[in-house]
Coordinates of N, CA and C and ligand atoms in Angstrom, one line a residue:
M331 N 1.0 -1.2 0.1 CA 0.0 0.0 -0.1 C 0.7 1.2 -0.2
S332 N 0.5 2.3 -0.5 CA 1.3 3.3 -0.8 C 1.2 4.2 0.4
D333 N 2.5 4.9 0.8 CA 2.8 5.5 2.3 C 1.7 6.8 2.0
E334 N 1.6 7.3 0.7 CA 1.0 8.8 0.3 C -0.4 8.6 1.4
K335 N -0.8 9.9 2.1 CA -2.1 9.7 2.8 C -3.2 9.7 1.9
T336 N -4.4 9.1 2.1 CA -5.5 9.4 1.4 C -6.1 10.5 1.9
L337 N -7.1 11.1 1.0 CA -8.0 12.1 1.2 C -8.6 11.7 2.8
F338 N -9.1 10.8 3.0 CA -9.8 10.6 4.3 C -8.9 10.7 5.4
E339 N -7.6 10.2 5.1 CA -6.5 10.4 6.2 C -6.3 11.6 6.5
R340 N -6.2 12.6 5.5 CA -6.0 14.1 5.7 C -7.2 14.5 6.3
I341 N -8.3 14.2 6.1 CA -9.5 14.8 6.9 C -9.4 14.4 8.4
I342 N -9.2 13.0 8.6 CA -8.8 12.5 10.0 C -7.9 13.4 10.8
D343 N -6.8 13.8 10.0 CA -5.7 14.4 10.5 C -6.0 15.9 10.5
R344 N -7.2 16.2 10.0 CA -7.5 18.0 10.2 C -6.5 18.6 9.1
E345 N -6.1 18.0 8.2 CA -5.3 18.6 7.1 C -6.2 19.4 6.0
V346 N -7.2 18.5 5.8 CA -8.4 19.1 4.7 C -9.6 19.2 5.5
P347 N -10.2 20.4 5.5 CA -11.4 20.5 6.4 C -12.7 19.7 5.9
A348 N -13.7 19.4 6.8 CA -14.8 18.6 6.7 C -15.8 18.9 7.7
D349 N -16.9 18.5 7.2 CA -18.0 19.1 8.5 C -18.1 17.6 8.9
I350 N -17.5 17.6 10.2 CA -17.6 16.6 11.0 C -18.7 16.5 12.0
V351 N -19.5 15.6 12.0 CA -20.8 15.3 12.7 C -20.8 14.4 14.1
Y352 N -19.6 13.6 13.8 CA -19.4 12.6 15.0 C -18.1 12.1 14.9
E353 N -17.5 11.6 16.2 CA -16.2 11.2 16.2 C -16.2 10.1 17.5
T354 N -15.5 8.9 16.9 CA -15.0 8.2 18.5 C -13.8 7.8 18.2
D355 N -13.2 7.1 19.1 CA -11.5 6.7 19.3 C -11.1 6.2 17.9
T356 N -12.3 5.4 17.2 CA -11.8 4.9 16.1 C -12.5 5.0 14.8
T357 N -13.6 6.0 14.7 CA -14.2 6.3 13.6 C -14.2 7.8 13.6
L358 N -14.6 8.4 12.2 CA -15.0 9.7 12.0 C -16.0 9.8 11.1
V359 N -17.1 10.6 11.2 CA -18.1 10.7 10.5 C -18.4 12.3 10.0
F360 N -18.4 12.4 8.8 CA -18.4 13.7 8.2 C -19.6 13.7 7.1
R361 N -20.1 14.8 6.7 CA -21.1 15.0 5.4 C -20.3 14.9 4.1
D362 N -20.9 14.2 3.3 CA -20.4 13.8 1.8 C -20.5 15.2 1.4
I363 N -19.4 15.6 0.6 CA -19.3 17.1 0.0 C -20.3 17.1 -1.1
N364 N -20.7 15.9 -1.8 CA -21.6 15.8 -2.9 C -23.0 15.1 -2.5
P365 N -23.7 15.5 -1.7 CA -24.8 14.8 -1.2 C -25.6 14.1 -2.1
Q366 N -26.1 12.8 -1.9 CA -26.9 12.2 -3.0 C -28.3 11.7 -2.1
A367 N -28.5 12.4 -0.9 CA -29.7 12.5 -0.4 C -29.9 13.6 0.7
A368 N -31.1 13.7 1.2 CA -31.2 14.8 2.1 C -30.2 14.8 3.2
T369 N -29.8 13.9 3.6 CA -28.7 13.3 4.8 C -27.9 12.4 4.2
H370 N -26.6 12.9 3.9 CA -25.5 11.9 3.3 C -24.1 12.0 4.0
V371 N -23.9 10.9 4.9 CA -22.6 11.3 5.7 C -21.6 10.1 5.3
L372 N -20.4 10.2 5.5 CA -19.6 9.0 5.4 C -19.0 8.8 6.8
V373 N -18.8 7.4 6.9 CA -18.2 6.9 8.2 C -17.0 6.3 7.8
V374 N -15.9 6.8 8.4 CA -14.5 6.4 8.3 C -13.9 5.7 9.1
P375 N -13.3 4.5 9.3 CA -12.4 4.0 10.4 C -10.7 4.7 10.3
K376 N -10.4 5.0 11.5 CA -9.2 5.9 11.6 C -8.0 5.2 10.9
T377 N -8.1 3.4 11.0 CA -7.3 2.9 10.6 C -7.5 2.7 9.0
R378 N -6.6 2.7 8.2 CA -6.8 2.7 6.7 C -7.0 1.3 6.2
Y379 N -8.0 0.7 5.3 CA -8.0 -0.4 4.7 C -8.7 -0.1 3.6
R380 N -8.3 -0.7 2.4 CA -8.8 -0.5 1.2 C -10.4 -0.4 0.8
D381 N -10.9 -1.5 1.3 CA -12.4 -1.5 1.1 C -12.6 -2.5 2.1
V382 N -14.3 -2.4 2.2 CA -14.9 -3.3 3.4 C -14.5 -4.9 3.5
A383 N -14.1 -5.3 2.4 CA -13.9 -6.8 2.4 C -12.2 -7.0 3.2
E384 N -11.5 -6.0 2.9 CA -10.1 -6.1 3.5 C -10.4 -5.8 5.2
L385 N -11.3 -4.9 5.4 CA -11.6 -4.4 6.9 C -12.1 -5.6 7.6
A386 N -13.0 -6.3 7.0 CA -13.8 -7.4 7.8 C -12.9 -8.6 8.0
A387 N -11.7 -8.9 6.9 CA -10.9 -9.8 7.1 C -10.0 -9.6 8.2
A388 N -9.6 -8.0 8.2 CA -8.3 -7.9 9.2 C -8.9 -7.6 10.3
D389 N -10.0 -6.7 10.5 CA -10.6 -6.3 12.0 C -12.1 -6.3 11.9
P390 N -12.7 -7.4 12.3 CA -14.2 -7.3 12.3 C -14.7 -6.5 13.2
G391 N -14.1 -6.3 14.3 CA -14.4 -5.4 15.4 C -14.7 -3.9 15.0
L392 N -13.5 -3.6 14.2 CA -13.7 -2.1 13.6 C -14.8 -2.1 12.7
L393 N -15.0 -3.2 11.8 CA -16.2 -3.0 11.0 C -17.3 -2.9 11.8
A394 N -17.7 -3.5 13.0 CA -18.8 -3.4 13.7 C -18.8 -1.9 14.4
E395 N -17.6 -1.3 14.7 CA -17.7 0.1 15.1 C -18.1 1.0 13.9
V396 N -17.7 0.5 12.8 CA -18.1 1.4 11.7 C -19.9 1.4 11.5
V397 N -20.3 0.4 11.7 CA -21.6 0.1 11.5 C -22.4 0.9 12.6
G398 N -21.8 0.6 13.9 CA -22.3 1.1 15.0 C -22.5 2.8 14.9
S399 N -21.0 3.3 14.5 CA -21.2 5.0 14.2 C -22.3 5.4 13.4
A400 N -22.5 4.4 12.2 CA -23.5 4.7 11.3 C -24.7 4.9 11.8
A401 N -25.2 3.6 12.8 CA -26.4 3.8 13.6 C -26.5 4.8 14.6
T402 N -25.4 5.2 15.3 CA -25.6 6.4 16.0 C -25.9 7.6 15.3
V403 N -25.2 7.7 14.3 CA -25.4 9.2 13.6 C -27.1 9.2 12.8
A404 N -27.3 8.0 12.4 CA -28.6 7.8 11.8 C -29.7 8.5 12.8
E405 N -29.5 8.0 14.1 CA -30.3 8.2 15.1 C -30.3 9.6 15.4
R406 N -29.0 10.3 15.7 CA -28.9 11.8 15.9 C -29.6 12.7 14.8
E407 N -29.5 12.0 13.6 CA -30.0 12.9 12.5 C -31.6 12.8 12.0
G408 N -32.1 11.8 13.0 CA -33.5 11.7 12.9 C -33.9 10.9 11.7
L409 N -33.2 9.7 11.3 CA -33.6 8.8 10.1 C -34.2 7.6 10.8
G410 N -35.2 8.0 11.6 CA -35.8 6.7 12.1 C -36.6 6.2 11.4
D411 N -37.2 6.7 10.2 CA -38.2 6.0 9.3 C -37.2 5.1 8.3
G412 N -36.0 5.2 8.4 CA -35.0 4.3 7.5 C -34.0 5.0 7.1
Y413 N -32.7 4.3 6.6 CA -31.6 4.8 5.9 C -30.9 3.6 5.2
R414 N -30.0 3.9 4.5 CA -29.2 3.0 3.7 C -27.5 3.3 4.2
V415 N -27.1 1.9 4.2 CA -25.8 2.0 4.4 C -25.1 1.1 3.3
V416 N -24.0 1.9 2.6 CA -23.5 1.4 1.4 C -22.0 1.1 1.5
F417 N -21.2 0.3 1.2 CA -19.8 0.2 1.0 C -19.6 0.0 -0.6
N418 N -19.3 1.1 -1.2 CA -19.0 0.9 -2.7 C -17.6 0.0 -2.6
T419 N -17.3 -0.8 -3.3 CA -16.3 -1.6 -3.2 C -15.8 -2.0 -4.5
G420 N -14.7 -1.2 -5.0 CA -14.2 -1.5 -6.3 C -14.7 -0.5 -7.3
A421 N -13.9 -0.6 -8.5 CA -14.1 0.4 -9.7 C -15.6 0.6 -10.1
D422 N -16.0 -1.0 -10.5 CA -17.4 -0.9 -11.0 C -18.5 -0.6 -10.2
A423 N -18.2 -0.5 -8.5 CA -19.2 0.0 -8.0 C -19.1 1.6 -7.7
G424 N -18.0 2.1 -8.3 CA -17.7 3.5 -8.4 C -17.1 4.1 -7.0
Q425 N -16.4 3.0 -6.5 CA -15.3 3.6 -5.1 C -14.2 4.4 -6.1
T426 N -14.1 5.6 -5.3 CA -13.0 6.5 -5.9 C -12.1 6.8 -4.9
V427 N -12.4 6.4 -3.5 CA -11.4 6.9 -2.5 C -11.3 5.5 -1.8
F428 N -9.9 4.9 -1.9 CA -9.5 3.5 -1.4 C -9.0 3.6 0.0
H429 N -10.0 4.3 0.8 CA -9.8 4.2 2.3 C -11.2 4.0 2.6
V430 N -11.6 2.7 3.2 CA -13.0 2.2 3.3 C -13.7 3.2 4.0
H431 N -15.0 3.2 3.6 CA -16.2 4.2 4.2 C -17.4 3.7 3.9
A432 N -18.3 3.9 4.8 CA -19.8 3.5 4.7 C -20.4 4.9 4.3
H433 N -21.3 4.9 3.4 CA -22.0 5.8 3.2 C -23.4 5.8 3.7
V434 N -23.8 6.9 4.5 CA -25.3 6.8 5.3 C -26.1 7.8 4.3
L435 N -27.3 7.2 3.8 CA -28.0 8.0 3.1 C -29.5 7.9 3.7
G436 N -30.1 9.2 3.7 CA -31.5 9.1 4.3 C -32.0 10.4 4.3
G437 N -33.2 10.3 5.0 CA -33.9 12.0 5.2 C -34.8 12.0 4.4
E438 N -35.1 11.3 3.4 CA -36.2 11.2 2.4 C -36.5 9.9 1.9
Q439 N -37.4 9.5 1.2 CA -37.7 8.2 0.3 C -36.7 8.1 -0.6
L440 N -35.8 6.8 -0.5 CA -34.8 6.8 -1.3 C -35.3 6.0 -2.5
G441 N -34.7 6.1 -3.6 CA -35.0 5.2 -4.8 C -34.2 3.9 -4.9
H442 N -34.6 3.4 -5.7 CA -33.9 2.1 -6.1 C -32.4 2.0 -6.4
F443 N -31.7 1.1 -6.5 CA -30.3 1.3 -6.9 C -30.0 0.0 -7.6
G444 N -28.8 0.2 -8.2 CA -28.3 -1.2 -8.9 C -27.8 -0.8 -10.4
R445 N -28.0 -1.1 -11.4 CA -27.4 -1.0 -12.8 C -27.4 0.7 -13.2
Y446 N -26.2 0.8 -13.7 CA -26.0 2.1 -14.3 C -27.0 2.4 -15.4
H447 N -27.7 3.6 -15.3 CA -28.6 4.1 -16.3 C -28.2 4.8 -17.2
R448 N -27.8 4.5 -18.7 CA -27.3 5.3 -19.7 C -28.2 6.6 -20.0
Ligands
AMP1016 P1 -16.9 6.6 -3.3 O1 -17.3 6.9 -4.4 O2 -17.6 5.5 -2.6 O3 -15.4 6.3 -3.0 O4 -17.2 7.6 -2.2 C1 -16.3 8.7 -2.1 C2 -17.3 9.9 -1.7 O5 -16.2 11.0 -0.9 C3 -17.9 10.7 -2.6 O6 -19.3 10.6 -2.3 C4 -17.6 12.0 -2.7 O7 -18.7 13.0 -2.9 C5 -16.9 12.1 -1.2 N1 -16.2 13.0 -1.2 C6 -14.8 13.7 -2.0 N2 -14.1 14.5 -1.4 C7 -14.7 14.9 -0.3 C8 -14.5 15.9 0.7 N3 -13.5 16.9 0.7 N4 -15.4 15.7 1.8 C9 -16.5 15.0 2.0 N5 -16.6 14.2 1.1 C10 -15.7 14.0 0.0

């Protein structure tokens, strides 16, 4: 893995500004800069793994903490009617930042998802 910091490590280290909404010892949650729903936040583990599969294999407890932070923020943001947690994994899924992150989307009725519509 490259030694160069990912964008999300730079946000964790406060080198790049972000709208941080929640933090634990192991995770950071901030608003997505290009929201795809009324509420759209990203949950990032402070330890870097490429994607959710690598995180699950290396540290399942940390994966549970990522999902737990997603649930905490969903509650704090008033997403009691439902929300979606998405881990884009790999290029075909549209992953652009290779530091695993959960998208938490909600705050309105969400559409279906799946195949890219040209
Ligand atoms: P993905 O495509 O799953 O890798 O998700 C990366 C997400 O990071 C996208 O939804 C971007 O909008 C979001 N993003 C990129 N730069 C920033 C930033 N500086 N602050 C917050 N979110 C960002």
